[in-house]
Amino acid sequence: MTAILMLSLVVFVGDVGLLKCLQCGGFTRLIQDAIIWYSSGDTMSVLHFDNVDNINCVLDGRKELFVVDKKDSHHIDFDRLEEGYSSVDVTNVDMLKYPGLRDIPYFWVDLFPGDCLYLPAGWPHHVTSSCGRSLAVNVWFAHSPWFDADSCAETELSEFKALTQYPYSSSNEHLRSKILLLAADYVEFTETDMWNLYSDYFGSKNQLHKVFRFLDSNLDGIVSWSEFYKVDADTFIKLFPWLYEPKESGTLGHTEL
């Protein structure tokens, strides 16, 4: 019988570190969850996607991943869309029921101890663990359209910093990302820029003006990316009330066996 355990990282304090590449750039404020997966092996996940970015690192054993670019996800019949997965039997695909999988472009990834894989939010994937002990860590963090390069110049990166040093961010950080992805191509924002981007979601220019003035902390008539992130996520999303809507498709994160 296969055993699967999800273990709190508190048990492994001092043993699991945050990857060096995530110690700056703004990633530490985006961490949503971190889980250790431990099994006797020969396990597999469903074909699914997550609404957050994911770093999956293998400590022992071997994992094989079937990964699809988000732009090709239309080939997959997500018949359990609310939960963010397909009920296809990945070991014996019914091509009549799931014809889109016949010609789908994909990546095949083998992970061995010491290997880590970055999976962007919304990229469908399926995970298989080989026979024998399997031990892995995955970190979920909210996707951000902005990389805070200045923080990397100011941060002393360490070969090891325990994950437990970093508190999980509010789940509203994920909602903030949804808002800002609309503005991903901008370097900075005038009030006119914000109106062009978000006019469909505000009742009037006066309403947007109040939000702009709130975000423009130095009152220079421009909102920078750093000013967007100066406001905590819980306060930020209250500026955009249309986000209070029924639960979106998919879940924050799925089992990454």
PDB file of C-alpha atoms in Angstrom:
ATOM      1  CA  MET A   1       0.000   0.000   0.000  1.00  0.00           C
ATOM      2  CA  THR A   2       1.371   3.399  -0.972  1.00  0.00           C
ATOM      3  CA  ALA A   3       1.677   5.934   1.824  1.00  0.00           C
ATOM      4  CA  ILE A   4       1.573   9.654   1.174  1.00  0.00           C
ATOM      5  CA  LEU A   5       2.358  12.252   3.814  1.00  0.00           C
ATOM      6  CA  MET A   6       2.111  16.037   3.650  1.00  0.00           C
ATOM      7  CA  LEU A   7       4.425  17.357   6.338  1.00  0.00           C
ATOM      8  CA  SER A   8       4.647  20.809   7.823  1.00  0.00           C
ATOM      9  CA  LEU A   9       7.983  22.469   7.195  1.00  0.00           C
ATOM     10  CA  VAL A  10       8.148  23.331  10.893  1.00  0.00           C
ATOM     11  CA  VAL A  11       9.184  19.706  11.490  1.00  0.00           C
ATOM     12  CA  PHE A  12      12.165  20.232   9.209  1.00  0.00           C
ATOM     13  CA  VAL A  13      13.263  23.612  10.542  1.00  0.00           C
ATOM     14  CA  GLY A  14      16.889  24.147   9.615  1.00  0.00           C
ATOM     15  CA  ASP A  15      16.758  21.460   6.934  1.00  0.00           C
ATOM     16  CA  VAL A  16      14.786  23.071   4.082  1.00  0.00           C
ATOM     17  CA  GLY A  17      15.996  26.312   2.587  1.00  0.00           C
ATOM     18  CA  LEU A  18      14.579  28.891   0.203  1.00  0.00           C
ATOM     19  CA  LEU A  19      16.329  28.722  -3.155  1.00  0.00           C
ATOM     20  CA  LYS A  20      18.874  31.494  -3.685  1.00  0.00           C
ATOM     21  CA  CYS A  21      17.061  32.684  -6.809  1.00  0.00           C
ATOM     22  CA  LEU A  22      13.935  33.395  -4.729  1.00  0.00           C
ATOM     23  CA  GLN A  23      15.622  35.368  -1.950  1.00  0.00           C
ATOM     24  CA  CYS A  24      15.215  38.689  -3.779  1.00  0.00           C
ATOM     25  CA  GLY A  25      13.167  40.170  -6.592  1.00  0.00           C
ATOM     26  CA  GLY A  26      10.047  40.346  -4.456  1.00  0.00           C
ATOM     27  CA  PHE A  27       9.425  36.608  -4.246  1.00  0.00           C
ATOM     28  CA  THR A  28       9.675  36.376  -0.463  1.00  0.00           C
ATOM     29  CA  ARG A  29       6.525  38.493  -0.051  1.00  0.00           C
ATOM     30  CA  LEU A  30       4.618  36.251  -2.478  1.00  0.00           C
ATOM     31  CA  ILE A  31       5.017  32.826  -0.816  1.00  0.00           C
ATOM     32  CA  GLN A  32       1.597  31.183  -0.429  1.00  0.00           C
ATOM     33  CA  ASP A  33       2.448  27.728   0.880  1.00  0.00           C
ATOM     34  CA  ALA A  34       5.279  25.207   1.179  1.00  0.00           C
ATOM     35  CA  ILE A  35       4.813  21.469   1.576  1.00  0.00           C
ATOM     36  CA  ILE A  36       7.021  18.402   1.870  1.00  0.00           C
ATOM     37  CA  TRP A  37       5.677  15.369  -0.004  1.00  0.00           C
ATOM     38  CA  TYR A  38       6.811  11.987   1.293  1.00  0.00           C
ATOM     39  CA  SER A  39       5.642   8.675  -0.119  1.00  0.00           C
ATOM     40  CA  SER A  40       6.719   5.079  -0.621  1.00  0.00           C
ATOM     41  CA  GLY A  41       6.721   5.796  -4.354  1.00  0.00           C
ATOM     42  CA  ASP A  42       4.759   4.667  -7.401  1.00  0.00           C
ATOM     43  CA  THR A  43       2.265   7.531  -7.057  1.00  0.00           C
ATOM     44  CA  MET A  44       0.801   9.948  -9.566  1.00  0.00           C
ATOM     45  CA  SER A  45      -1.233  13.135  -9.690  1.00  0.00           C
ATOM     46  CA  VAL A  46      -4.139  14.033 -11.934  1.00  0.00           C
ATOM     47  CA  LEU A  47      -3.571  16.222 -15.009  1.00  0.00           C
ATOM     48  CA  HIS A  48      -4.124  19.665 -13.519  1.00  0.00           C
ATOM     49  CA  PHE A  49      -3.062  23.300 -13.324  1.00  0.00           C
ATOM     50  CA  ASP A  50      -2.426  25.610 -10.380  1.00  0.00           C
ATOM     51  CA  ASN A  51      -3.414  29.258 -10.049  1.00  0.00           C
ATOM     52  CA  VAL A  52      -0.056  30.129  -8.510  1.00  0.00           C
ATOM     53  CA  ASP A  53       3.584  29.688  -9.528  1.00  0.00           C
ATOM     54  CA  ASN A  54       5.287  26.553  -8.293  1.00  0.00           C
ATOM     55  CA  ILE A  55       8.849  25.440  -7.567  1.00  0.00           C
ATOM     56  CA  ASN A  56       9.123  21.657  -7.163  1.00  0.00           C
ATOM     57  CA  CYS A  57      12.392  20.242  -5.787  1.00  0.00           C
ATOM     58  CA  VAL A  58      13.245  16.540  -5.450  1.00  0.00           C
ATOM     59  CA  LEU A  59      15.233  15.490  -2.386  1.00  0.00           C
ATOM     60  CA  ASP A  60      15.095  11.726  -2.886  1.00  0.00           C
ATOM     61  CA  GLY A  61      13.711   9.386  -5.540  1.00  0.00           C
ATOM     62  CA  ARG A  62      12.715  10.403  -9.053  1.00  0.00           C
ATOM     63  CA  LYS A  63       9.798  12.302 -10.554  1.00  0.00           C
ATOM     64  CA  GLU A  64       8.571  12.437 -14.130  1.00  0.00           C
ATOM     65  CA  LEU A  65       6.442  15.349 -15.281  1.00  0.00           C
ATOM     66  CA  PHE A  66       4.262  15.810 -18.329  1.00  0.00           C
ATOM     67  CA  VAL A  67       4.047  19.602 -18.795  1.00  0.00           C
ATOM     68  CA  VAL A  68       1.992  21.681 -21.246  1.00  0.00           C
ATOM     69  CA  ASP A  69       2.494  25.367 -22.057  1.00  0.00           C
ATOM     70  CA  LYS A  70      -0.487  27.441 -20.938  1.00  0.00           C
ATOM     71  CA  LYS A  71      -1.037  28.625 -24.526  1.00  0.00           C
ATOM     72  CA  ASP A  72      -1.660  24.996 -25.574  1.00  0.00           C
ATOM     73  CA  SER A  73      -4.000  24.126 -22.689  1.00  0.00           C
ATOM     74  CA  HIS A  74      -7.053  24.358 -24.977  1.00  0.00           C
ATOM     75  CA  HIS A  75      -6.140  20.861 -26.177  1.00  0.00           C
ATOM     76  CA  ILE A  76      -7.055  19.493 -22.734  1.00  0.00           C
ATOM     77  CA  ASP A  77     -10.632  18.811 -21.685  1.00  0.00           C
ATOM     78  CA  PHE A  78     -10.700  20.097 -18.105  1.00  0.00           C
ATOM     79  CA  ASP A  79     -14.000  18.411 -17.289  1.00  0.00           C
ATOM     80  CA  ARG A  80     -13.445  19.275 -13.624  1.00  0.00           C
ATOM     81  CA  LEU A  81     -12.652  22.900 -14.351  1.00  0.00           C
ATOM     82  CA  GLU A  82     -13.891  24.208 -11.006  1.00  0.00           C
ATOM     83  CA  GLU A  83     -11.248  22.071  -9.308  1.00  0.00           C
ATOM     84  CA  GLY A  84      -8.725  22.775 -12.082  1.00  0.00           C
ATOM     85  CA  TYR A  85      -8.133  19.257 -13.379  1.00  0.00           C
ATOM     86  CA  SER A  86      -9.081  16.706 -16.031  1.00  0.00           C
ATOM     87  CA  SER A  87     -10.454  13.294 -15.091  1.00  0.00           C
ATOM     88  CA  VAL A  88      -8.539  11.663 -17.951  1.00  0.00           C
ATOM     89  CA  ASP A  89      -6.835   8.397 -17.006  1.00  0.00           C
ATOM     90  CA  VAL A  90      -3.252   9.424 -17.673  1.00  0.00           C
ATOM     91  CA  THR A  91      -2.062   5.804 -17.725  1.00  0.00           C
ATOM     92  CA  ASN A  92      -4.585   4.740 -20.365  1.00  0.00           C
ATOM     93  CA  VAL A  93      -5.841   7.756 -22.329  1.00  0.00           C
ATOM     94  CA  ASP A  94      -9.156   7.333 -24.156  1.00  0.00           C
ATOM     95  CA  MET A  95      -8.373   9.218 -27.372  1.00  0.00           C
ATOM     96  CA  LEU A  96     -12.026   9.158 -28.418  1.00  0.00           C
ATOM     97  CA  LYS A  97     -13.103  10.879 -25.231  1.00  0.00           C
ATOM     98  CA  TYR A  98     -10.062  13.194 -25.091  1.00  0.00           C
ATOM     99  CA  PRO A  99      -9.112  13.757 -28.773  1.00  0.00           C
ATOM    100  CA  GLY A 100      -7.241  16.975 -27.984  1.00  0.00           C
ATOM    101  CA  LEU A 101      -4.444  14.956 -26.373  1.00  0.00           C
ATOM    102  CA  ARG A 102      -3.558  13.279 -29.688  1.00  0.00           C
ATOM    103  CA  ASP A 103      -1.493  16.177 -31.034  1.00  0.00           C
ATOM    104  CA  ILE A 104      -0.848  18.292 -27.953  1.00  0.00           C
ATOM    105  CA  PRO A 105       2.667  19.849 -27.733  1.00  0.00           C
ATOM    106  CA  TYR A 106       4.286  18.963 -24.413  1.00  0.00           C
ATOM    107  CA  PHE A 107       7.483  18.793 -22.392  1.00  0.00           C
ATOM    108  CA  TRP A 108       8.727  15.675 -20.608  1.00  0.00           C
ATOM    109  CA  VAL A 109      10.815  16.357 -17.514  1.00  0.00           C
ATOM    110  CA  ASP A 110      12.842  13.942 -15.363  1.00  0.00           C
ATOM    111  CA  LEU A 111      13.750  15.204 -11.906  1.00  0.00           C
ATOM    112  CA  PHE A 112      16.424  13.566  -9.765  1.00  0.00           C
ATOM    113  CA  PRO A 113      17.670  14.434  -6.244  1.00  0.00           C
ATOM    114  CA  GLY A 114      18.892  18.029  -6.251  1.00  0.00           C
ATOM    115  CA  ASP A 115      16.788  19.028  -9.262  1.00  0.00           C
ATOM    116  CA  CYS A 116      14.149  21.765  -9.105  1.00  0.00           C
ATOM    117  CA  LEU A 117      11.544  22.719 -11.710  1.00  0.00           C
ATOM    118  CA  TYR A 118       9.683  26.018 -12.055  1.00  0.00           C
ATOM    119  CA  LEU A 119       6.056  25.605 -13.155  1.00  0.00           C
ATOM    120  CA  PRO A 120       4.320  28.884 -14.063  1.00  0.00           C
ATOM    121  CA  ALA A 121       0.738  29.466 -12.959  1.00  0.00           C
ATOM    122  CA  GLY A 122      -1.797  27.981 -15.353  1.00  0.00           C
ATOM    123  CA  TRP A 123       0.571  25.445 -16.975  1.00  0.00           C
ATOM    124  CA  PRO A 124      -1.114  21.991 -17.017  1.00  0.00           C
ATOM    125  CA  HIS A 125       1.034  19.168 -15.685  1.00  0.00           C
ATOM    126  CA  HIS A 126       0.952  15.605 -14.432  1.00  0.00           C
ATOM    127  CA  VAL A 127       3.440  14.208 -11.895  1.00  0.00           C
ATOM    128  CA  THR A 128       4.571  10.591 -11.417  1.00  0.00           C
ATOM    129  CA  SER A 129       6.856   9.411  -8.630  1.00  0.00           C
ATOM    130  CA  SER A 130       9.039   6.363  -9.283  1.00  0.00           C
ATOM    131  CA  CYS A 131       9.038   3.228  -7.159  1.00  0.00           C
ATOM    132  CA  GLY A 132      10.870   3.512  -3.878  1.00  0.00           C
ATOM    133  CA  ARG A 133      10.995   6.348  -1.391  1.00  0.00           C
ATOM    134  CA  SER A 134       9.992   9.710  -2.786  1.00  0.00           C
ATOM    135  CA  LEU A 135      10.720  12.950  -0.976  1.00  0.00           C
ATOM    136  CA  ALA A 136      10.133  16.398  -2.453  1.00  0.00           C
ATOM    137  CA  VAL A 137       9.385  19.978  -1.502  1.00  0.00           C
ATOM    138  CA  ASN A 138       7.198  22.361  -3.413  1.00  0.00           C
ATOM    139  CA  VAL A 139       6.748  26.078  -2.817  1.00  0.00           C
ATOM    140  CA  TRP A 140       3.706  27.896  -4.173  1.00  0.00           C
ATOM    141  CA  PHE A 141       3.914  31.660  -4.641  1.00  0.00           C
ATOM    142  CA  ALA A 142       1.650  34.257  -6.218  1.00  0.00           C
ATOM    143  CA  HIS A 143       2.564  35.169  -9.770  1.00  0.00           C
ATOM    144  CA  SER A 144       3.860  38.724 -10.181  1.00  0.00           C
ATOM    145  CA  PRO A 145       4.333  40.685 -13.423  1.00  0.00           C
ATOM    146  CA  TRP A 146       7.117  42.733 -11.795  1.00  0.00           C
ATOM    147  CA  PHE A 147      10.638  41.699 -10.826  1.00  0.00           C
ATOM    148  CA  ASP A 148      12.060  43.980  -8.136  1.00  0.00           C
ATOM    149  CA  ALA A 149      15.644  44.198  -9.402  1.00  0.00           C
ATOM    150  CA  ASP A 150      16.597  46.865  -6.853  1.00  0.00           C
ATOM    151  CA  SER A 151      15.950  44.470  -3.989  1.00  0.00           C
ATOM    152  CA  CYS A 152      18.548  42.064  -5.389  1.00  0.00           C
ATOM    153  CA  ALA A 153      21.187  44.791  -5.243  1.00  0.00           C
ATOM    154  CA  GLU A 154      20.233  45.467  -1.616  1.00  0.00           C
ATOM    155  CA  THR A 155      19.841  41.872  -0.395  1.00  0.00           C
ATOM    156  CA  GLU A 156      22.698  39.649   0.741  1.00  0.00           C
ATOM    157  CA  LEU A 157      21.943  36.296  -0.856  1.00  0.00           C
ATOM    158  CA  SER A 158      22.750  33.222   1.179  1.00  0.00           C
ATOM    159  CA  GLU A 159      23.483  29.641   0.196  1.00  0.00           C
ATOM    160  CA  PHE A 160      20.992  28.673   2.865  1.00  0.00           C
ATOM    161  CA  LYS A 161      18.084  30.513   4.448  1.00  0.00           C
ATOM    162  CA  ALA A 162      15.456  28.377   6.156  1.00  0.00           C
ATOM    163  CA  LEU A 163      12.009  28.577   4.581  1.00  0.00           C
ATOM    164  CA  THR A 164      10.560  28.993   8.049  1.00  0.00           C
ATOM    165  CA  GLN A 165      12.098  32.504   8.189  1.00  0.00           C
ATOM    166  CA  TYR A 166       9.536  33.689   5.655  1.00  0.00           C
ATOM    167  CA  PRO A 167       5.864  34.032   6.644  1.00  0.00           C
ATOM    168  CA  TYR A 168       3.211  33.048   4.129  1.00  0.00           C
ATOM    169  CA  SER A 169       1.620  35.976   2.343  1.00  0.00           C
ATOM    170  CA  SER A 170      -2.091  36.740   2.310  1.00  0.00           C
ATOM    171  CA  SER A 171      -4.153  34.750  -0.177  1.00  0.00           C
ATOM    172  CA  ASN A 172      -5.175  38.161  -1.501  1.00  0.00           C
ATOM    173  CA  GLU A 173      -1.681  38.435  -2.991  1.00  0.00           C
ATOM    174  CA  HIS A 174      -2.962  36.109  -5.699  1.00  0.00           C
ATOM    175  CA  LEU A 175      -5.868  38.493  -6.390  1.00  0.00           C
ATOM    176  CA  ARG A 176      -3.491  41.458  -6.554  1.00  0.00           C
ATOM    177  CA  SER A 177      -1.597  39.563  -9.259  1.00  0.00           C
ATOM    178  CA  LYS A 178      -4.808  39.178 -11.279  1.00  0.00           C
ATOM    179  CA  ILE A 179      -5.252  42.952 -11.246  1.00  0.00           C
ATOM    180  CA  LEU A 180      -1.682  43.822 -12.138  1.00  0.00           C
ATOM    181  CA  LEU A 181      -1.338  41.289 -14.947  1.00  0.00           C
ATOM    182  CA  LEU A 182      -3.494  43.639 -17.018  1.00  0.00           C
ATOM    183  CA  ALA A 183      -0.675  46.182 -16.705  1.00  0.00           C
ATOM    184  CA  ALA A 184       2.264  43.841 -17.264  1.00  0.00           C
ATOM    185  CA  ASP A 185       3.576  45.762 -20.291  1.00  0.00           C
ATOM    186  CA  TYR A 186       3.798  49.097 -18.472  1.00  0.00           C
ATOM    187  CA  VAL A 187       6.905  50.479 -16.765  1.00  0.00           C
ATOM    188  CA  GLU A 188       4.984  53.106 -14.753  1.00  0.00           C
ATOM    189  CA  PHE A 189       1.476  54.515 -14.758  1.00  0.00           C
ATOM    190  CA  THR A 190      -0.179  57.883 -15.147  1.00  0.00           C
ATOM    191  CA  GLU A 191      -3.787  58.372 -14.160  1.00  0.00           C
ATOM    192  CA  THR A 192      -4.708  58.224 -17.851  1.00  0.00           C
ATOM    193  CA  ASP A 193      -2.905  54.881 -18.174  1.00  0.00           C
ATOM    194  CA  MET A 194      -4.886  53.468 -15.269  1.00  0.00           C
ATOM    195  CA  TRP A 195      -8.151  54.730 -16.733  1.00  0.00           C
ATOM    196  CA  ASN A 196      -7.325  53.078 -20.061  1.00  0.00           C
ATOM    197  CA  LEU A 197      -6.562  49.820 -18.271  1.00  0.00           C
ATOM    198  CA  TYR A 198      -9.306  49.701 -15.670  1.00  0.00           C
ATOM    199  CA  SER A 199     -12.115  52.006 -16.837  1.00  0.00           C
ATOM    200  CA  ASP A 200     -14.479  49.039 -17.255  1.00  0.00           C
ATOM    201  CA  TYR A 201     -14.180  48.323 -13.563  1.00  0.00           C
ATOM    202  CA  PHE A 202     -14.757  51.783 -12.080  1.00  0.00           C
ATOM    203  CA  GLY A 203     -18.034  53.649 -11.991  1.00  0.00           C
ATOM    204  CA  SER A 204     -16.440  57.003 -12.774  1.00  0.00           C
ATOM    205  CA  LYS A 205     -13.151  58.813 -13.305  1.00  0.00           C
ATOM    206  CA  ASN A 206     -13.596  60.368  -9.891  1.00  0.00           C
ATOM    207  CA  GLN A 207     -13.609  56.918  -8.274  1.00  0.00           C
ATOM    208  CA  LEU A 208     -10.427  55.957 -10.106  1.00  0.00           C
ATOM    209  CA  HIS A 209      -8.846  59.335  -9.224  1.00  0.00           C
ATOM    210  CA  LYS A 210      -9.234  58.554  -5.520  1.00  0.00           C
ATOM    211  CA  VAL A 211      -7.560  55.184  -5.969  1.00  0.00           C
ATOM    212  CA  PHE A 212      -4.735  56.717  -8.012  1.00  0.00           C
ATOM    213  CA  ARG A 213      -4.079  59.384  -5.358  1.00  0.00           C
ATOM    214  CA  PHE A 214      -4.009  56.696  -2.677  1.00  0.00           C
ATOM    215  CA  LEU A 215      -1.422  54.631  -4.588  1.00  0.00           C
ATOM    216  CA  ASP A 216       0.700  57.639  -5.644  1.00  0.00           C
ATOM    217  CA  SER A 217       2.480  57.854  -2.302  1.00  0.00           C
ATOM    218  CA  ASN A 218       5.025  60.511  -3.356  1.00  0.00           C
ATOM    219  CA  LEU A 219       2.384  62.592  -5.216  1.00  0.00           C
ATOM    220  CA  ASP A 220       4.474  62.903  -8.388  1.00  0.00           C
ATOM    221  CA  GLY A 221       1.556  62.049 -10.702  1.00  0.00           C
ATOM    222  CA  ILE A 222       3.002  58.616 -11.526  1.00  0.00           C
ATOM    223  CA  VAL A 223       2.399  55.266  -9.847  1.00  0.00           C
ATOM    224  CA  SER A 224       5.436  52.975  -9.967  1.00  0.00           C
ATOM    225  CA  TRP A 225       5.473  49.219  -9.510  1.00  0.00           C
ATOM    226  CA  SER A 226       7.096  49.665  -6.107  1.00  0.00           C
ATOM    227  CA  GLU A 227       4.181  51.909  -5.086  1.00  0.00           C
ATOM    228  CA  PHE A 228       1.734  49.213  -6.186  1.00  0.00           C
ATOM    229  CA  TYR A 229       3.460  46.845  -3.776  1.00  0.00           C
ATOM    230  CA  LYS A 230       3.921  49.288  -0.904  1.00  0.00           C
ATOM    231  CA  VAL A 231       0.276  48.720  -0.022  1.00  0.00           C
ATOM    232  CA  ASP A 232      -0.405  45.407   1.691  1.00  0.00           C
ATOM    233  CA  ALA A 233      -2.447  42.957  -0.398  1.00  0.00           C
ATOM    234  CA  ASP A 234      -5.513  42.997   1.858  1.00  0.00           C
ATOM    235  CA  THR A 235      -5.803  46.779   1.550  1.00  0.00           C
ATOM    236  CA  PHE A 236      -4.914  46.772  -2.144  1.00  0.00           C
ATOM    237  CA  ILE A 237      -7.745  44.541  -3.341  1.00  0.00           C
ATOM    238  CA  LYS A 238     -10.319  46.652  -1.480  1.00  0.00           C
ATOM    239  CA  LEU A 239      -9.467  49.381  -3.982  1.00  0.00           C
ATOM    240  CA  PHE A 240     -10.782  47.061  -6.718  1.00  0.00           C
ATOM    241  CA  PRO A 241     -14.136  45.791  -5.396  1.00  0.00           C
ATOM    242  CA  TRP A 242     -15.068  43.953  -8.602  1.00  0.00           C
ATOM    243  CA  LEU A 243     -12.686  41.188  -7.528  1.00  0.00           C
ATOM    244  CA  TYR A 244     -15.148  40.063  -4.894  1.00  0.00           C
ATOM    245  CA  GLU A 245     -16.732  37.477  -7.183  1.00  0.00           C
ATOM    246  CA  PRO A 246     -17.590  33.742  -7.158  1.00  0.00           C
ATOM    247  CA  LYS A 247     -14.671  31.352  -6.802  1.00  0.00           C
ATOM    248  CA  GLU A 248     -12.564  31.169  -9.953  1.00  0.00           C
ATOM    249  CA  SER A 249     -11.718  27.966 -11.765  1.00  0.00           C
ATOM    250  CA  GLY A 250      -8.870  25.933 -10.390  1.00  0.00           C
ATOM    251  CA  THR A 251      -7.398  25.862  -6.916  1.00  0.00           C
ATOM    252  CA  LEU A 252      -4.426  27.521  -5.336  1.00  0.00           C
ATOM    253  CA  GLY A 253      -2.365  24.352  -5.545  1.00  0.00           C
ATOM    254  CA  HIS A 254      -2.844  20.625  -6.189  1.00  0.00           C
ATOM    255  CA  THR A 255      -1.131  17.504  -4.946  1.00  0.00           C
ATOM    256  CA  GLU A 256       2.362  17.359  -6.470  1.00  0.00           C
ATOM    257  CA  LEU A 257       3.154  13.738  -5.740  1.00  0.00           C
TER     258      LEU A 257
END
